[in-house]
Rosetta silent file (secondary structure, phi, psi, omega in degrees, C-alpha in Angstrom):
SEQUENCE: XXXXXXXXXXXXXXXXXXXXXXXXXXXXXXXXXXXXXXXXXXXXXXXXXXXXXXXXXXXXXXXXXXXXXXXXXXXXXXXXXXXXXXXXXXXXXXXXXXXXXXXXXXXXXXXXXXXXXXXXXXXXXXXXXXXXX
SCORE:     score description
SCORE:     0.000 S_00000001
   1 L     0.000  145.366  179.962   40.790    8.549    9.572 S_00000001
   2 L   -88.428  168.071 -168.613   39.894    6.961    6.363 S_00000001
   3 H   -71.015  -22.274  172.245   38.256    9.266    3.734 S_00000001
   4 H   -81.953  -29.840  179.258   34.428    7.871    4.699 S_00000001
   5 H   -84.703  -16.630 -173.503   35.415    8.460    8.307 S_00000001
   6 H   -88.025  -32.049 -172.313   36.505   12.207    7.688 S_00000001
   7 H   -61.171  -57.562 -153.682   33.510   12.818    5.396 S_00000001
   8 H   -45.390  -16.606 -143.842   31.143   11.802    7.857 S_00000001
   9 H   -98.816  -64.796  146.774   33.373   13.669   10.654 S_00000001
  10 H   -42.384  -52.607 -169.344   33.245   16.823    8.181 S_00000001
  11 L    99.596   -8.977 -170.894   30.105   16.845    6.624 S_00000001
  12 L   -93.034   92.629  160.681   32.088   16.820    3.248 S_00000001
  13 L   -22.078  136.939 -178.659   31.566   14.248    0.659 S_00000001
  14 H   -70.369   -1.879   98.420   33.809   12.003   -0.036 S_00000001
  15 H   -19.420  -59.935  172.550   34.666   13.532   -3.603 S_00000001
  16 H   -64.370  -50.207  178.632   34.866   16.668   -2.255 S_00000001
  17 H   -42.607  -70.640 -177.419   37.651   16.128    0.392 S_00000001
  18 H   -58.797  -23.882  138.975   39.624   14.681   -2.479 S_00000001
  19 H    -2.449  -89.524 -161.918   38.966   17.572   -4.371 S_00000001
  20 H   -72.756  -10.435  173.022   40.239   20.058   -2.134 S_00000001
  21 H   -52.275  -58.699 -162.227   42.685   17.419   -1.417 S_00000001
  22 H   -66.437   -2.569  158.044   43.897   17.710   -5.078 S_00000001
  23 H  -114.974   33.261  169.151   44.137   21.228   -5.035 S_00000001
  24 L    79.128   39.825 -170.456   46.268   21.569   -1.708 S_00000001
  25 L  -105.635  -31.250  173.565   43.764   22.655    0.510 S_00000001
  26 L  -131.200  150.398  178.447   44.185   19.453    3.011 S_00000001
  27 L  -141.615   76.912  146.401   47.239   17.075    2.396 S_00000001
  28 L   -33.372  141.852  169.903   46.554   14.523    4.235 S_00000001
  29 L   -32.441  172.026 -178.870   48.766   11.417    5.363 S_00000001
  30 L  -142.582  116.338  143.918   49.823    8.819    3.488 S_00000001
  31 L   -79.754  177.972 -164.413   49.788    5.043    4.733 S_00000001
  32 L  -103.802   21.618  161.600   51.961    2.727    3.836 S_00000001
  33 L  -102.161   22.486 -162.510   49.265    0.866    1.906 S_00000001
  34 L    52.562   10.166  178.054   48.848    4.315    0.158 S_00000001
  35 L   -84.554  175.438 -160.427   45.582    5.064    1.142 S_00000001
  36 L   -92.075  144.801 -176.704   44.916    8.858    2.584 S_00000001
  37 L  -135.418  107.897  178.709   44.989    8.753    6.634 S_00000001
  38 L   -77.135  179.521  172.777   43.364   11.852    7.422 S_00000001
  39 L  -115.881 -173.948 -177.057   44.241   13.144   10.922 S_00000001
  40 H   -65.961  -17.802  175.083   41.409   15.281   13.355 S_00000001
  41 H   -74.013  -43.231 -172.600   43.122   18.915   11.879 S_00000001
  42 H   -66.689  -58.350  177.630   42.541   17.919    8.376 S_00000001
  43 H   -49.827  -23.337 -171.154   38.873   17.029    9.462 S_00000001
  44 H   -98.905   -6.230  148.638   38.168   20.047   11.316 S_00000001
  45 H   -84.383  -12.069  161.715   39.774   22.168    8.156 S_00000001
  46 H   -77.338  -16.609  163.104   37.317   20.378    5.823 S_00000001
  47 H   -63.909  -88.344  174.138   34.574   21.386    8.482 S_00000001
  48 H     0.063  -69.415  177.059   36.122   24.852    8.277 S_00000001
  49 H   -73.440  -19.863  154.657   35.672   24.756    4.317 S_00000001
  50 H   -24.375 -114.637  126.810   32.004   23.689    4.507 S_00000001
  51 H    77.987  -74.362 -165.480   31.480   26.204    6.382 S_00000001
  52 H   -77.245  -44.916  174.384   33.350   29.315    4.471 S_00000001
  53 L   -41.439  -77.763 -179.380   31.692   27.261    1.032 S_00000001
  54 L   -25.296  -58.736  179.104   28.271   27.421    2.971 S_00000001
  55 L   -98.174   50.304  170.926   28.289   31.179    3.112 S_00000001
  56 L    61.917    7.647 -167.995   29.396   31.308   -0.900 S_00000001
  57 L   -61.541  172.836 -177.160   33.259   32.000   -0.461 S_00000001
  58 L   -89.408  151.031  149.495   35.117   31.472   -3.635 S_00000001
  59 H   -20.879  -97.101 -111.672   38.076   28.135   -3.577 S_00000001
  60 H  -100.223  -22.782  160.137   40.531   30.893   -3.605 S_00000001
  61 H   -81.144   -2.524 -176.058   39.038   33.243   -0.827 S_00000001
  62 H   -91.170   -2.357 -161.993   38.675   29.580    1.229 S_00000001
  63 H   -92.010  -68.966 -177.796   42.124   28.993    0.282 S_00000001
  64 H   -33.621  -79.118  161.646   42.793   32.836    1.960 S_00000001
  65 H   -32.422  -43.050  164.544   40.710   32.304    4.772 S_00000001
  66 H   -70.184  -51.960  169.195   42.485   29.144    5.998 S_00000001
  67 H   -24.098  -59.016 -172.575   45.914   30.541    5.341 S_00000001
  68 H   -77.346   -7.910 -173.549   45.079   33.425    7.855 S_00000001
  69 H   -75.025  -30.448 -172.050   43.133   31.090   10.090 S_00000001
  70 H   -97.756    3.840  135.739   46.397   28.833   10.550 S_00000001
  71 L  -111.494  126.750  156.088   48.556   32.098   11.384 S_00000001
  72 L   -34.730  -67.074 -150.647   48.732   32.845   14.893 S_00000001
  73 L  -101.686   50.742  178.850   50.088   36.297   13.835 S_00000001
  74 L   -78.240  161.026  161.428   47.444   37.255   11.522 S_00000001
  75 L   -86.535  128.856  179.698   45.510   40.310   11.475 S_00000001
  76 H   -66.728  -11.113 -170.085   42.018   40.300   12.373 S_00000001
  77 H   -86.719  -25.777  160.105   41.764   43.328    9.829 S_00000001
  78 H   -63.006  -61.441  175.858   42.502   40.809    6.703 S_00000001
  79 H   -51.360  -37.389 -162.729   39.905   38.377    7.840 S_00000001
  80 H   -81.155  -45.927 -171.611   37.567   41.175    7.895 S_00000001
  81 H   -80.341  -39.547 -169.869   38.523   42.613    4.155 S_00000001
  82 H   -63.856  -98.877 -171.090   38.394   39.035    2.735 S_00000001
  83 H   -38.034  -62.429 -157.948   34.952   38.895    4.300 S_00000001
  84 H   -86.061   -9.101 -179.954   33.598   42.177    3.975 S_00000001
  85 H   -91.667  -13.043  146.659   34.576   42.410    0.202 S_00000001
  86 H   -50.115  -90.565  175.125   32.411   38.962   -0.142 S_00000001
  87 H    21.026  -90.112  163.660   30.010   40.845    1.313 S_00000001
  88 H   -27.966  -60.452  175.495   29.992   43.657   -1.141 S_00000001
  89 H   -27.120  -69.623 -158.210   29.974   40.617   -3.610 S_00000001
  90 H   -52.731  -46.015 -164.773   26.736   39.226   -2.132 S_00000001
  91 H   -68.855  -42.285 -179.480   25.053   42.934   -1.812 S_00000001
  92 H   -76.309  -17.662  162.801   25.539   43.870   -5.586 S_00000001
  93 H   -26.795  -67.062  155.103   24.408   40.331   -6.257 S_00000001
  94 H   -43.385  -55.281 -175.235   21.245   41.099   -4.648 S_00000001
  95 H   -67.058  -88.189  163.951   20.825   44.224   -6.730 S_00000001
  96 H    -9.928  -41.904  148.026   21.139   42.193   -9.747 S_00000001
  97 L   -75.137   -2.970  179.374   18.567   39.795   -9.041 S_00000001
  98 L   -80.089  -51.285  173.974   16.266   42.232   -7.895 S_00000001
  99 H   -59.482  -38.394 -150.055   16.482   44.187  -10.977 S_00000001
 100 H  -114.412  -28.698  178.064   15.875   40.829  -13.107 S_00000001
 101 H   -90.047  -26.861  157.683   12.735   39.664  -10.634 S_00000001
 102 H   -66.909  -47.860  154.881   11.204   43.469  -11.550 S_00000001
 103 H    10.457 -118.362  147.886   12.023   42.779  -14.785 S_00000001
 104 H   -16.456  -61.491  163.812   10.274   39.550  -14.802 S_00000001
 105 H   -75.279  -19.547  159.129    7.352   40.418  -12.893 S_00000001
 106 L   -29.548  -96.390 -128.838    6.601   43.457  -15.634 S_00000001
 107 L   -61.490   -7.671  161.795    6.986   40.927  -18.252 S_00000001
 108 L   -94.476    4.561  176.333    4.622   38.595  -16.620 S_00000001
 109 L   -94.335  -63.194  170.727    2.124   41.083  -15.746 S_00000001
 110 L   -31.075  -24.293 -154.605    2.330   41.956  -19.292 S_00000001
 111 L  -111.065  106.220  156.114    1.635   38.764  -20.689 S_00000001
 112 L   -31.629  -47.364 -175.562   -1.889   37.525  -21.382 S_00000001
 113 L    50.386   47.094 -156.385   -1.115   33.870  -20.996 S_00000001
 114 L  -113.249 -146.821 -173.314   -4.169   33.260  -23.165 S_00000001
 115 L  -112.269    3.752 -179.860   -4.386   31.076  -26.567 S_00000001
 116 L   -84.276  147.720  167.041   -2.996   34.490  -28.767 S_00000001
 117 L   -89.082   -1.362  170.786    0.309   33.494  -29.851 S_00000001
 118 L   -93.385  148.634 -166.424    1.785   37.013  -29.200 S_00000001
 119 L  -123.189   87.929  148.096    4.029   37.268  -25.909 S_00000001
 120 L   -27.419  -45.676  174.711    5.213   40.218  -24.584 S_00000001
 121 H   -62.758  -72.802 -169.340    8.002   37.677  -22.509 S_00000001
 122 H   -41.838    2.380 -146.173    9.382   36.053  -25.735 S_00000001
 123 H  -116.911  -31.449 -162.599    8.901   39.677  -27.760 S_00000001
 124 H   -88.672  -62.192 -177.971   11.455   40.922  -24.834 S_00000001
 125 L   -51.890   -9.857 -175.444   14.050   38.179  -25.148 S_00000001
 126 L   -95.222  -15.562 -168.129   14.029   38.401  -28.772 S_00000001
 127 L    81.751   10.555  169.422   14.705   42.236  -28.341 S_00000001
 128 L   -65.028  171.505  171.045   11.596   43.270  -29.900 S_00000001
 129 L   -99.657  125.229  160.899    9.071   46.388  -28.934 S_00000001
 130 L  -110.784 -168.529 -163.937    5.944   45.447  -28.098 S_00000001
 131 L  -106.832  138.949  177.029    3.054   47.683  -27.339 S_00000001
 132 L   -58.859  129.689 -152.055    2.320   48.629  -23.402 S_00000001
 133 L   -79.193    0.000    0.000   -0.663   46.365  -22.348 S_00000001
């Protein structure tokens, strides 16, 4: 397959393939006009890295994640830690953004949104005190 037949085959721009091509994630053929001739494994591991992309993995746990997917004598217990410490990732992630949308709605509760030029939001990013409304 030519690289427009693998994206389409993938789901994976055609930019992207070479991408992970250039960092050894698919190595595709070589013809002997020197264009890349992918075969159906390299498309279905560029499916594969949607995929593990799709649910946030990092390059380098997608790198991890093929590696054990392409040994037979892998542990299912690796796949699992790679994955459940994403997880974790995702969960404190949450907490973080949670924390920053209470935040945020205070400081928008707070805020008059009138024609006065004082702003509790802007009073907070600057690190000032303002007074409780």
């Amino acid at each position: 397959m030519n690289i427009g037949q693998v994206s389409e085959a993938s789901g994976l721009p055609a930019k992207t393939s070479r991408y992970y091509e250039d960092i050894d994630l698919v190595r595709p053929a070589r013809g002997a006009n020197g264009y890349r001739d992918f075969s159906d494994r390299d498309a279905h591991k560029l499916a594969f890295l949607a995929r593990a992309r799709s649910l946030g993995f990092s390059i380098e746990e997608c790198r991890a994640l093929l590696s054990l997917y392409e040994d037979r004598d892998r542990a299912s217990a690796d796949v699992k830690q790679v994955a459940t410490e994403h997880l974790e990732r995702i969960a404190r992630k949450i907490e973080e953004l949670e924390a920053m949308r209470e935040t945020l709605q205070t400081l928008v509760a707070r805020c008059h949104g009138d024609d006065r030029p004082d702003c509790p939001i802007l009073d907070d990013l600057a690190g000032e005190k303002t007074a409780t409304a």
